[in-house]
C-alpha cells in the first residue's frame, strides 16, 4: 500500500499548523499544572499521555514503513537519532520525574530536538503518516522538556549541563559504532541532513562535528543559566526528591 506523498515545505502551511498545535498543547498543559498542582491525578494523567504518545511515534513510524513496503530498504531505520533517545526517555521523565531523566529530556530536547522542529528533515507533508510521526516525536520531546521544567517546575540540579553533555558523548559513541557497522548516518555523524539545517553553517565534515560539540556545551550552559541564577537566590527552588 502506498500513501499519498504530498511534499513538505519548511515554513509552509503544514509546518506552521504543527507548530501552532504544539503551542496550544503546551499552553493547555501549563494551565492545568499551574491550576491543579503538579501532583494532581489529572496532571499526572496528562503527563503520561504526552509521554507515551511521544514514545509511540517510532513504533507507528515503523508500522507506516511496513504498510508501505519500505521497511528494511534503507540503513537508517533504527531508533538511533538523538531525538529518538530523547523520545524514549520522555514518558519515564514525566511518570517518575527523576532528576537525570528530566535533565536529559530538557537539555537534549531544547538544544537538539528543537532545532529539528525548526528545520525539519522531512520530505512528506500532511496527511502522510511520516508527517504525524515526525511532529509527534520532535514536538512531543520539546513540549515535554518545557513542561517538565516550567510547568512542573522540576529544575536541573547543579552540574546538570555538564552531566547532560557527558551523556551525549555516550550517545555519540553508540551511534558512531552503529554507523560504522551499518553504513548509516545516525546523529548525522557521517554527513549533514539532506534538508537544510544549522549544520550547513559549520563547515565540512569532520569540522562540523567539533562545532556541534562546542555548540551543544554552550547551549546546555545557556539553558542551565536561569536555574543557576534561581538557585543563587533560593537554594530550595526544586521539587526533586534527594537522591
Short mmCIF file of C-alpha atoms in Angstrom, two decimals:
data_model
loop_
_atom_site.label_atom_id
_atom_site.label_comp_id
_atom_site.label_asym_id
_atom_site.label_seq_id
_atom_site.Cartn_x
_atom_site.Cartn_y
_atom_site.Cartn_z
CA UNK A 1 0.00 0.00 0.00
CA UNK A 2 1.34 3.42 -0.95
CA UNK A 3 0.36 6.52 0.98
CA UNK A 4 -0.24 9.87 -0.74
CA UNK A 5 3.08 11.71 -0.82
CA UNK A 6 2.47 15.47 -0.60
CA UNK A 7 5.74 17.38 -0.43
CA UNK A 8 6.62 19.03 2.86
CA UNK A 9 7.53 22.71 2.64
CA UNK A 10 9.60 24.09 5.55
CA UNK A 11 7.89 27.19 6.96
CA UNK A 12 4.85 26.31 4.86
CA UNK A 13 1.25 25.87 5.97
CA UNK A 14 1.61 22.31 7.29
CA UNK A 15 4.78 23.25 9.20
CA UNK A 16 3.07 26.32 10.68
CA UNK A 17 -0.03 24.30 11.61
CA UNK A 18 2.04 21.74 13.52
CA UNK A 19 3.90 24.42 15.47
CA UNK A 20 0.67 26.23 16.36
CA UNK A 21 -0.90 22.98 17.55
CA UNK A 22 2.13 22.26 19.75
CA UNK A 23 1.94 25.78 21.18
CA UNK A 24 -1.72 25.33 22.07
CA UNK A 25 -0.99 21.93 23.63
CA UNK A 26 1.84 23.35 25.72
CA UNK A 27 -0.36 26.22 26.92
CA UNK A 28 -3.07 23.76 27.97
CA UNK A 29 -0.58 21.60 29.88
CA UNK A 30 0.87 24.65 31.64
CA UNK A 31 -2.53 25.96 32.70
CA UNK A 32 -3.59 22.58 34.06
CA UNK A 33 -0.37 22.08 36.02
CA UNK A 34 -0.40 25.60 37.47
CA UNK A 35 -4.12 25.49 38.29
CA UNK A 36 -4.32 21.99 39.80
CA UNK A 37 -0.78 21.46 41.05
CA UNK A 38 1.91 19.08 39.78
CA UNK A 39 0.70 16.07 41.78
CA UNK A 40 -2.99 16.22 40.87
CA UNK A 41 -4.19 12.95 39.23
CA UNK A 42 -5.34 14.82 36.10
CA UNK A 43 -1.90 16.41 35.75
CA UNK A 44 -0.22 13.04 36.22
CA UNK A 45 -2.53 11.56 33.58
CA UNK A 46 -1.88 14.28 31.01
CA UNK A 47 1.86 13.89 31.51
CA UNK A 48 1.62 10.15 30.98
CA UNK A 49 -0.46 10.65 27.83
CA UNK A 50 2.06 13.12 26.40
CA UNK A 51 4.96 10.82 27.25
CA UNK A 52 3.54 7.66 25.73
CA UNK A 53 2.31 9.42 22.58
CA UNK A 54 5.87 10.66 22.12
CA UNK A 55 7.30 7.21 22.84
CA UNK A 56 4.93 5.51 20.36
CA UNK A 57 5.86 7.79 17.46
CA UNK A 58 8.69 5.46 16.46
CA UNK A 59 6.61 2.22 16.52
CA UNK A 60 3.96 4.00 14.42
CA UNK A 61 6.70 5.14 12.03
CA UNK A 62 7.86 1.53 11.64
CA UNK A 63 4.24 0.45 11.10
CA UNK A 64 3.86 3.02 8.31
CA UNK A 65 7.08 1.76 6.71
CA UNK A 66 5.80 -1.82 6.89
CA UNK A 67 2.40 -0.95 5.40
CA UNK A 68 4.04 0.96 2.54
CA UNK A 69 6.51 -1.87 1.85
CA UNK A 70 9.55 0.29 2.64
CA UNK A 71 10.63 -1.43 5.85
CA UNK A 72 14.25 -2.55 5.60
CA UNK A 73 15.01 -0.71 2.36
CA UNK A 74 17.31 1.90 3.93
CA UNK A 75 20.03 1.76 6.58
CA UNK A 76 18.59 4.48 8.84
CA UNK A 77 15.52 2.81 10.31
CA UNK A 78 16.74 2.02 13.82
CA UNK A 79 15.72 4.48 16.61
CA UNK A 80 19.26 5.76 16.87
CA UNK A 81 18.97 9.50 16.31
CA UNK A 82 19.31 11.62 19.44
CA UNK A 83 15.68 12.67 19.09
CA UNK A 84 14.64 9.00 19.30
CA UNK A 85 16.60 8.57 22.53
CA UNK A 86 15.03 11.71 23.98
CA UNK A 87 11.61 10.44 22.89
CA UNK A 88 12.13 7.11 24.64
CA UNK A 89 13.18 8.89 27.84
CA UNK A 90 10.21 11.28 27.79
CA UNK A 91 7.46 9.07 29.27
CA UNK A 92 9.74 7.91 32.09
CA UNK A 93 10.74 11.50 32.88
CA UNK A 94 7.08 12.51 33.02
CA UNK A 95 5.96 9.46 35.00
CA UNK A 96 8.78 9.12 37.52
CA UNK A 97 10.19 12.67 37.46
CA UNK A 98 13.68 11.50 38.32
CA UNK A 99 16.31 14.25 38.06
CA UNK A 100 18.62 12.69 35.45
CA UNK A 101 15.74 11.75 33.15
CA UNK A 102 14.27 15.25 33.37
CA UNK A 103 17.66 16.85 32.74
CA UNK A 104 18.39 14.74 29.66
CA UNK A 105 14.97 15.44 28.13
CA UNK A 106 15.34 19.15 28.90
CA UNK A 107 18.86 19.68 27.56
CA UNK A 108 18.70 17.24 24.65
CA UNK A 109 15.19 18.36 23.75
CA UNK A 110 15.78 22.11 23.68
CA UNK A 111 19.36 22.09 22.39
CA UNK A 112 18.86 19.37 19.77
CA UNK A 113 15.29 18.36 19.05
CA UNK A 114 14.07 21.96 18.93
CA UNK A 115 16.44 22.63 16.03
CA UNK A 116 14.96 19.63 14.19
CA UNK A 117 11.50 21.07 14.81
CA UNK A 118 12.50 24.44 13.35
CA UNK A 119 14.31 22.96 10.31
CA UNK A 120 12.63 19.56 9.81
CA UNK A 121 14.49 16.85 7.91
CA UNK A 122 11.12 15.78 6.50
CA UNK A 123 10.07 15.15 2.90
CA UNK A 124 6.35 14.34 3.17
CA UNK A 125 3.73 16.79 4.42
CA UNK A 126 0.18 16.49 5.73
CA UNK A 127 -1.52 13.96 5.75
CA UNK A 128 1.32 11.46 5.21
CA UNK A 129 1.92 9.24 8.30
CA UNK A 130 5.55 10.40 8.48
CA UNK A 131 4.30 13.96 8.98
CA UNK A 132 2.44 12.89 12.12
CA UNK A 133 5.20 10.63 13.47
CA UNK A 134 7.82 13.33 12.90
CA UNK A 135 5.95 16.04 14.76
CA UNK A 136 4.65 13.71 17.48
CA UNK A 137 8.26 12.73 18.26
CA UNK A 138 10.04 16.06 17.89
CA UNK A 139 7.14 18.19 19.07
CA UNK A 140 6.43 15.83 21.95
CA UNK A 141 10.02 16.00 23.19
CA UNK A 142 10.14 19.81 23.01
CA UNK A 143 6.75 20.22 24.69
CA UNK A 144 7.74 17.73 27.40
CA UNK A 145 11.08 19.48 28.01
CA UNK A 146 9.37 22.84 28.57
CA UNK A 147 6.51 21.30 30.55
CA UNK A 148 8.84 19.44 32.93
CA UNK A 149 10.89 22.47 33.94
CA UNK A 150 8.34 25.30 33.63
CA UNK A 151 5.00 23.54 34.12
CA UNK A 152 6.01 21.01 36.78
CA UNK A 153 8.97 23.14 37.96
CA UNK A 154 11.43 20.26 38.05
CA UNK A 155 14.60 22.32 37.81
CA UNK A 156 18.00 20.95 36.75
CA UNK A 157 20.44 20.29 39.57
CA UNK A 158 23.91 21.82 39.94
CA UNK A 159 26.22 20.33 37.31
CA UNK A 160 23.30 19.28 35.11
CA UNK A 161 24.63 20.91 31.93
CA UNK A 162 27.97 19.11 32.06
CA UNK A 163 26.27 15.88 33.08
CA UNK A 164 23.91 16.02 30.09
CA UNK A 165 26.85 16.79 27.78
CA UNK A 166 28.79 13.77 29.07
CA UNK A 167 25.79 11.52 28.50
CA UNK A 168 25.64 13.00 25.00
CA UNK A 169 29.15 11.63 24.39
CA UNK A 170 27.86 8.19 25.33
CA UNK A 171 25.09 8.51 22.77
CA UNK A 172 27.62 9.64 20.17
CA UNK A 173 29.87 6.64 20.80
CA UNK A 174 26.97 4.19 20.35
CA UNK A 175 25.70 5.99 17.24
CA UNK A 176 29.18 6.06 15.72
CA UNK A 177 29.66 2.33 16.30
CA UNK A 178 26.33 1.51 14.65
CA UNK A 179 27.11 3.86 11.76
CA UNK A 180 30.38 2.02 11.11
CA UNK A 181 28.67 -1.37 11.24
CA UNK A 182 25.65 -0.49 9.09
CA UNK A 183 26.77 2.41 6.82
CA UNK A 184 24.04 4.53 8.40
CA UNK A 185 24.12 8.18 9.47
CA UNK A 186 22.66 8.27 12.98
CA UNK A 187 23.25 11.54 14.77
CA UNK A 188 24.31 12.95 11.37
CA UNK A 189 27.84 11.93 12.34
CA UNK A 190 28.84 10.97 8.78
CA UNK A 191 27.11 13.71 6.82
CA UNK A 192 24.69 16.60 7.27
CA UNK A 193 20.89 16.27 6.91
CA UNK A 194 19.61 16.22 3.33
CA UNK A 195 17.36 19.18 4.08
CA UNK A 196 18.94 22.44 5.20
CA UNK A 197 19.91 22.82 8.86
CA UNK A 198 22.14 24.80 11.20
CA UNK A 199 24.95 22.36 10.37
CA UNK A 200 25.26 23.95 6.95
CA UNK A 201 26.92 26.93 8.65
CA UNK A 202 29.54 24.82 10.43
CA UNK A 203 31.87 23.80 7.64
CA UNK A 204 32.59 20.40 6.09
CA UNK A 205 32.95 17.02 7.79
CA UNK A 206 34.53 16.44 10.31
CA UNK A 207 34.79 20.07 11.41
CA UNK A 208 31.05 20.50 11.80
CA UNK A 209 31.13 17.71 14.41
CA UNK A 210 33.58 19.66 16.55
CA UNK A 211 31.43 22.75 16.09
CA UNK A 212 28.38 20.76 17.19
CA UNK A 213 30.17 19.58 20.34
CA UNK A 214 31.10 23.14 21.32
CA UNK A 215 27.67 24.46 20.38
CA UNK A 216 25.98 21.75 22.45
CA UNK A 217 28.09 22.54 25.51
CA UNK A 218 27.39 26.25 25.13
CA UNK A 219 23.67 25.68 24.56
CA UNK A 220 23.46 23.42 27.64
CA UNK A 221 25.19 26.08 29.73
CA UNK A 222 22.78 28.74 28.45
CA UNK A 223 19.76 26.55 29.13
CA UNK A 224 21.06 25.96 32.65
CA UNK A 225 21.69 29.65 33.36
CA UNK A 226 18.16 30.60 34.54
CA UNK A 227 18.17 27.79 37.09
CA UNK A 228 21.67 28.57 38.30
CA UNK A 229 20.51 32.14 38.95
CA UNK A 230 17.37 30.88 40.73
CA UNK A 231 19.47 28.61 42.96
CA UNK A 232 21.62 31.56 43.91
CA UNK A 233 18.56 33.46 45.09
CA UNK A 234 16.79 30.49 46.68
CA UNK A 235 18.66 27.15 47.00
CA UNK A 236 15.40 25.35 47.87
CA UNK A 237 13.74 26.02 44.47
CA UNK A 238 13.26 22.41 43.33
CA UNK A 239 10.63 19.67 43.51
CA UNK A 240 13.16 16.88 43.19
CA UNK A 241 13.44 14.30 45.89
CA UNK A 242 17.01 14.00 47.21
CA UNK A 243 18.97 11.14 45.64
#
